[in-house]
PDB file of C-alpha atoms in Angstrom:
ATOM      1  CA  MET A   1     121.457  74.554  99.442  1.00 68.00           C
ATOM      2  CA  ALA A   2     118.871  77.293 100.210  1.00 82.00           C
ATOM      3  CA  TRP A   3     116.116  74.668 100.107  1.00 87.00           C
ATOM      4  CA  ASP A   4     118.018  72.472 102.557  1.00 88.00           C
ATOM      5  CA  LEU A   5     118.391  75.385 104.977  1.00 87.00           C
ATOM      6  CA  PHE A   6     114.763  76.391 104.594  1.00 87.00           C
ATOM      7  CA  ILE A   7     113.362  72.966 105.501  1.00 87.00           C
ATOM      8  CA  GLN A   8     115.621  72.327 108.515  1.00 87.00           C
ATOM      9  CA  SER A   9     113.562  71.459 111.568  1.00 83.00           C
ATOM     10  CA  ASN A  10     116.104  73.140 113.855  1.00 87.00           C
ATOM     11  CA  GLN A  11     116.261  76.437 111.974  1.00 87.00           C
ATOM     12  CA  ALA A  12     114.857  78.299 114.993  1.00 87.00           C
ATOM     13  CA  LYS A  13     118.434  78.077 116.348  1.00 91.00           C
ATOM     14  CA  TRP A  14     119.813  80.328 113.585  1.00 92.00           C
ATOM     15  CA  ASN A  15     116.744  81.889 111.931  1.00 92.00           C
ATOM     16  CA  HIS A  16     116.033  85.258 113.552  1.00 92.00           C
ATOM     17  CA  ALA A  17     112.484  85.317 112.129  1.00 93.00           C
ATOM     18  CA  LEU A  18     111.473  82.121 113.960  1.00 93.00           C
ATOM     19  CA  GLN A  19     111.240  81.393 117.655  1.00 93.00           C
ATOM     20  CA  SER A  20     109.938  77.873 117.065  1.00 93.00           C
ATOM     21  CA  LEU A  21     108.881  75.538 114.270  1.00 92.00           C
ATOM     22  CA  GLU A  22     106.890  72.314 114.518  1.00 92.00           C
ATOM     23  CA  ALA A  23     105.795  70.203 111.558  1.00 92.00           C
ATOM     24  CA  THR A  24     103.534  67.154 111.401  1.00 92.00           C
ATOM     25  CA  LEU A  25     105.142  65.660 108.255  1.00 88.00           C
ATOM     26  CA  GLY A  26     108.058  67.966 107.631  1.00 86.00           C
ATOM     27  CA  PHE A  27     107.689  70.223 104.598  1.00 90.00           C
ATOM     28  CA  HIS A  28     105.692  67.731 102.520  1.00 93.00           C
ATOM     29  CA  THR A  29     102.331  68.515 100.911  1.00 95.00           C
ATOM     30  CA  GLY A  30      99.557  68.135 103.475  1.00 94.00           C
ATOM     31  CA  SER A  31     101.764  68.783 106.482  1.00 95.00           C
ATOM     32  CA  MET A  32     100.696  71.297 109.123  1.00 96.00           C
ATOM     33  CA  LEU A  33     103.366  73.712 110.338  1.00 95.00           C
ATOM     34  CA  THR A  34     103.150  75.634 113.575  1.00 95.00           C
ATOM     35  CA  LEU A  35     105.451  78.623 113.382  1.00 94.00           C
ATOM     36  CA  GLN A  36     106.137  81.171 116.063  1.00 94.00           C
ATOM     37  CA  PHE A  37     107.556  84.263 114.394  1.00 93.00           C
ATOM     38  CA  GLN A  38     109.578  86.975 116.066  1.00 87.00           C
ATOM     39  CA  THR A  39     108.069  90.379 115.279  1.00 85.00           C
ATOM     40  CA  LEU A  40     108.565  93.889 116.562  1.00 82.00           C
ATOM     41  CA  ARG A  41     105.336  93.478 118.545  1.00 83.00           C
ATOM     42  CA  GLY A  42     106.498  90.205 120.088  1.00 87.00           C
ATOM     43  CA  ALA A  43     105.798  86.596 119.239  1.00 91.00           C
ATOM     44  CA  LEU A  44     103.233  85.734 116.539  1.00 91.00           C
ATOM     45  CA  LYS A  45     102.096  82.111 116.390  1.00 94.00           C
ATOM     46  CA  THR A  46     100.481  80.811 113.201  1.00 94.00           C
ATOM     47  CA  LYS A  47      99.465  77.448 111.757  1.00 96.00           C
ATOM     48  CA  LEU A  48     100.159  76.933 108.079  1.00 96.00           C
ATOM     49  CA  GLU A  49      99.290  74.041 105.797  1.00 97.00           C
ATOM     50  CA  VAL A  50     101.764  72.983 103.123  1.00 97.00           C
ATOM     51  CA  ILE A  51      99.612  73.240  99.992  1.00 97.00           C
ATOM     52  CA  GLU A  52     102.374  72.478  97.512  1.00 96.00           C
ATOM     53  CA  SER A  53     105.904  71.264  98.010  1.00 94.00           C
ATOM     54  CA  SER A  54     108.259  70.872  95.092  1.00 93.00           C
ATOM     55  CA  PRO A  55     111.681  70.106  96.602  1.00 91.00           C
ATOM     56  CA  ALA A  56     114.399  72.592  95.658  1.00 89.00           C
ATOM     57  CA  HIS A  57     111.877  74.617  93.604  1.00 94.00           C
ATOM     58  CA  SER A  58     108.894  75.942  95.529  1.00 95.00           C
ATOM     59  CA  LEU A  59     106.839  75.771  98.678  1.00 95.00           C
ATOM     60  CA  VAL A  60     103.305  77.114  99.156  1.00 97.00           C
ATOM     61  CA  LEU A  61     101.987  77.566 102.699  1.00 97.00           C
ATOM     62  CA  GLN A  62      98.432  78.621 103.515  1.00 98.00           C
ATOM     63  CA  SER A  63      96.385  79.598 106.556  1.00 97.00           C
ATOM     64  CA  HIS A  64      92.907  80.939 107.238  1.00 96.00           C
ATOM     65  CA  PHE A  65      91.690  83.418 109.822  1.00 94.00           C
ATOM     66  CA  ARG A  66      88.571  85.435 110.512  1.00 94.00           C
ATOM     67  CA  HIS A  67      88.298  89.212 110.504  1.00 92.00           C
ATOM     68  CA  LEU A  68      84.903  90.804 111.225  1.00 91.00           C
ATOM     69  CA  LEU A  69      83.346  87.308 111.002  1.00 93.00           C
ATOM     70  CA  PHE A  70      84.585  86.792 107.425  1.00 95.00           C
ATOM     71  CA  GLN A  71      87.184  84.228 106.430  1.00 96.00           C
ATOM     72  CA  HIS A  72      90.452  85.484 104.992  1.00 97.00           C
ATOM     73  CA  THR A  73      93.325  83.503 103.512  1.00 97.00           C
ATOM     74  CA  GLU A  74      97.066  84.046 103.794  1.00 97.00           C
ATOM     75  CA  GLN A  75      99.432  82.366 101.378  1.00 97.00           C
ATOM     76  CA  TRP A  76     103.200  82.341 101.754  1.00 96.00           C
ATOM     77  CA  VAL A  77     104.959  81.287  98.536  1.00 96.00           C
ATOM     78  CA  VAL A  78     108.692  80.578  98.513  1.00 95.00           C
ATOM     79  CA  ARG A  79     110.504  79.922  95.237  1.00 95.00           C
ATOM     80  CA  PHE A  80     114.089  78.828  94.818  1.00 92.00           C
ATOM     81  CA  HIS A  81     115.943  79.629  91.589  1.00 91.00           C
ATOM     82  CA  LYS A  82     119.402  78.156  91.155  1.00 85.00           C
ATOM     83  CA  GLN A  83     121.715  80.850  89.792  1.00 81.00           C
ATOM     84  CA  GLU A  84     125.118  79.206  89.829  1.00 76.00           C
ATOM     85  CA  THR A  85     126.723  76.234  91.511  1.00 73.00           C
ATOM     86  CA  GLN A  86     126.915  77.945  94.903  1.00 76.00           C
ATOM     87  CA  HIS A  87     124.156  80.585  94.551  1.00 81.00           C
ATOM     88  CA  SER A  88     120.376  80.524  94.717  1.00 84.00           C
ATOM     89  CA  LEU A  89     117.787  83.252  94.403  1.00 90.00           C
ATOM     90  CA  VAL A  90     115.097  82.932  97.077  1.00 91.00           C
ATOM     91  CA  GLU A  91     111.832  84.677  96.278  1.00 93.00           C
ATOM     92  CA  PHE A  92     109.096  85.200  98.880  1.00 93.00           C
ATOM     93  CA  GLN A  93     105.556  86.147  97.984  1.00 95.00           C
ATOM     94  CA  TYR A  94     102.800  86.907 100.490  1.00 95.00           C
ATOM     95  CA  VAL A  95      99.184  86.874  99.296  1.00 96.00           C
ATOM     96  CA  LEU A  96      96.270  88.036 101.427  1.00 96.00           C
ATOM     97  CA  SER A  97      92.690  87.562 100.225  1.00 97.00           C
ATOM     98  CA  GLY A  98      89.246  88.071 101.697  1.00 96.00           C
ATOM     99  CA  PRO A  99      86.478  90.687 101.799  1.00 95.00           C
ATOM    100  CA  PHE A 100      88.437  93.013 104.112  1.00 94.00           C
ATOM    101  CA  ALA A 101      91.939  92.222 102.816  1.00 93.00           C
ATOM    102  CA  ALA A 102      92.822  95.889 102.271  1.00 94.00           C
ATOM    103  CA  ARG A 103      91.910  96.726 105.867  1.00 93.00           C
ATOM    104  CA  VAL A 104      93.749  93.693 107.261  1.00 93.00           C
ATOM    105  CA  TRP A 105      96.791  94.470 105.090  1.00 94.00           C
ATOM    106  CA  GLN A 106      97.188  97.831 106.830  1.00 91.00           C
ATOM    107  CA  GLU A 107      97.665  95.938 110.099  1.00 87.00           C
ATOM    108  CA  LYS A 108      99.819  93.116 108.703  1.00 91.00           C
ATOM    109  CA  LYS A 109     102.145  94.777 106.190  1.00 93.00           C
ATOM    110  CA  LEU A 110     104.842  95.834 108.660  1.00 91.00           C
ATOM    111  CA  ILE A 111     104.699  92.494 110.483  1.00 92.00           C
ATOM    112  CA  VAL A 112     104.961  90.465 107.262  1.00 93.00           C
ATOM    113  CA  ASN A 113     107.714  92.691 105.881  1.00 93.00           C
ATOM    114  CA  ASN A 114     109.717  92.314 109.092  1.00 92.00           C
ATOM    115  CA  ILE A 115     109.312  88.518 109.109  1.00 93.00           C
ATOM    116  CA  LEU A 116     110.313  88.132 105.462  1.00 93.00           C
ATOM    117  CA  ASN A 117     113.335  90.422 105.789  1.00 93.00           C
ATOM    118  CA  LEU A 118     114.558  88.573 108.898  1.00 92.00           C
ATOM    119  CA  TRP A 119     113.995  85.205 107.219  1.00 92.00           C
ATOM    120  CA  LEU A 120     115.919  86.151 104.077  1.00 92.00           C
ATOM    121  CA  GLU A 121     118.765  87.712 106.052  1.00 93.00           C
ATOM    122  CA  SER A 122     118.993  84.621 108.272  1.00 93.00           C
ATOM    123  CA  LEU A 123     119.121  82.319 105.220  1.00 91.00           C
ATOM    124  CA  LYS A 124     121.858  84.470 103.717  1.00 90.00           C
ATOM    125  CA  LEU A 125     123.962  84.540 106.896  1.00 91.00           C
ATOM    126  CA  GLN A 126     123.571  80.819 107.526  1.00 91.00           C
ATOM    127  CA  SER A 127     124.508  79.929 103.941  1.00 86.00           C
ATOM    128  CA  GLU A 128     127.645  82.098 104.244  1.00 86.00           C
ATOM    129  CA  ARG A 129     128.629  80.228 107.410  1.00 86.00           C
ATOM    130  CA  LEU A 130     128.405  76.910 105.617  1.00 77.00           C
TER     131      LEU A 130
END
């Protein structure tokens, strides 16, 4: 059930972390997602590629950006672990790599933490409604 909520194209209606979501091929491997996140600093638009999609198990999203002329990579990993019939454990992992990752992390950590907390809380609230 958590997987089904996570891949909904209309989740911007109930997901407080997202203002908008567009996908070229849905959440399938190779698809490009354009996400506009709601952050404390305002809207943050990012393009992510679906690197790996294993329905009901995991999803790996990746993007690249430049900082001080060097390429850096962001990876958002979402894993779904079925606990019981009606319960799932959703695990988010954010990986930042590049030559100035430590410096960039200082700028991004609060933004990423806010996004992930809002996303998880929205999934929880929506699943309780259903």
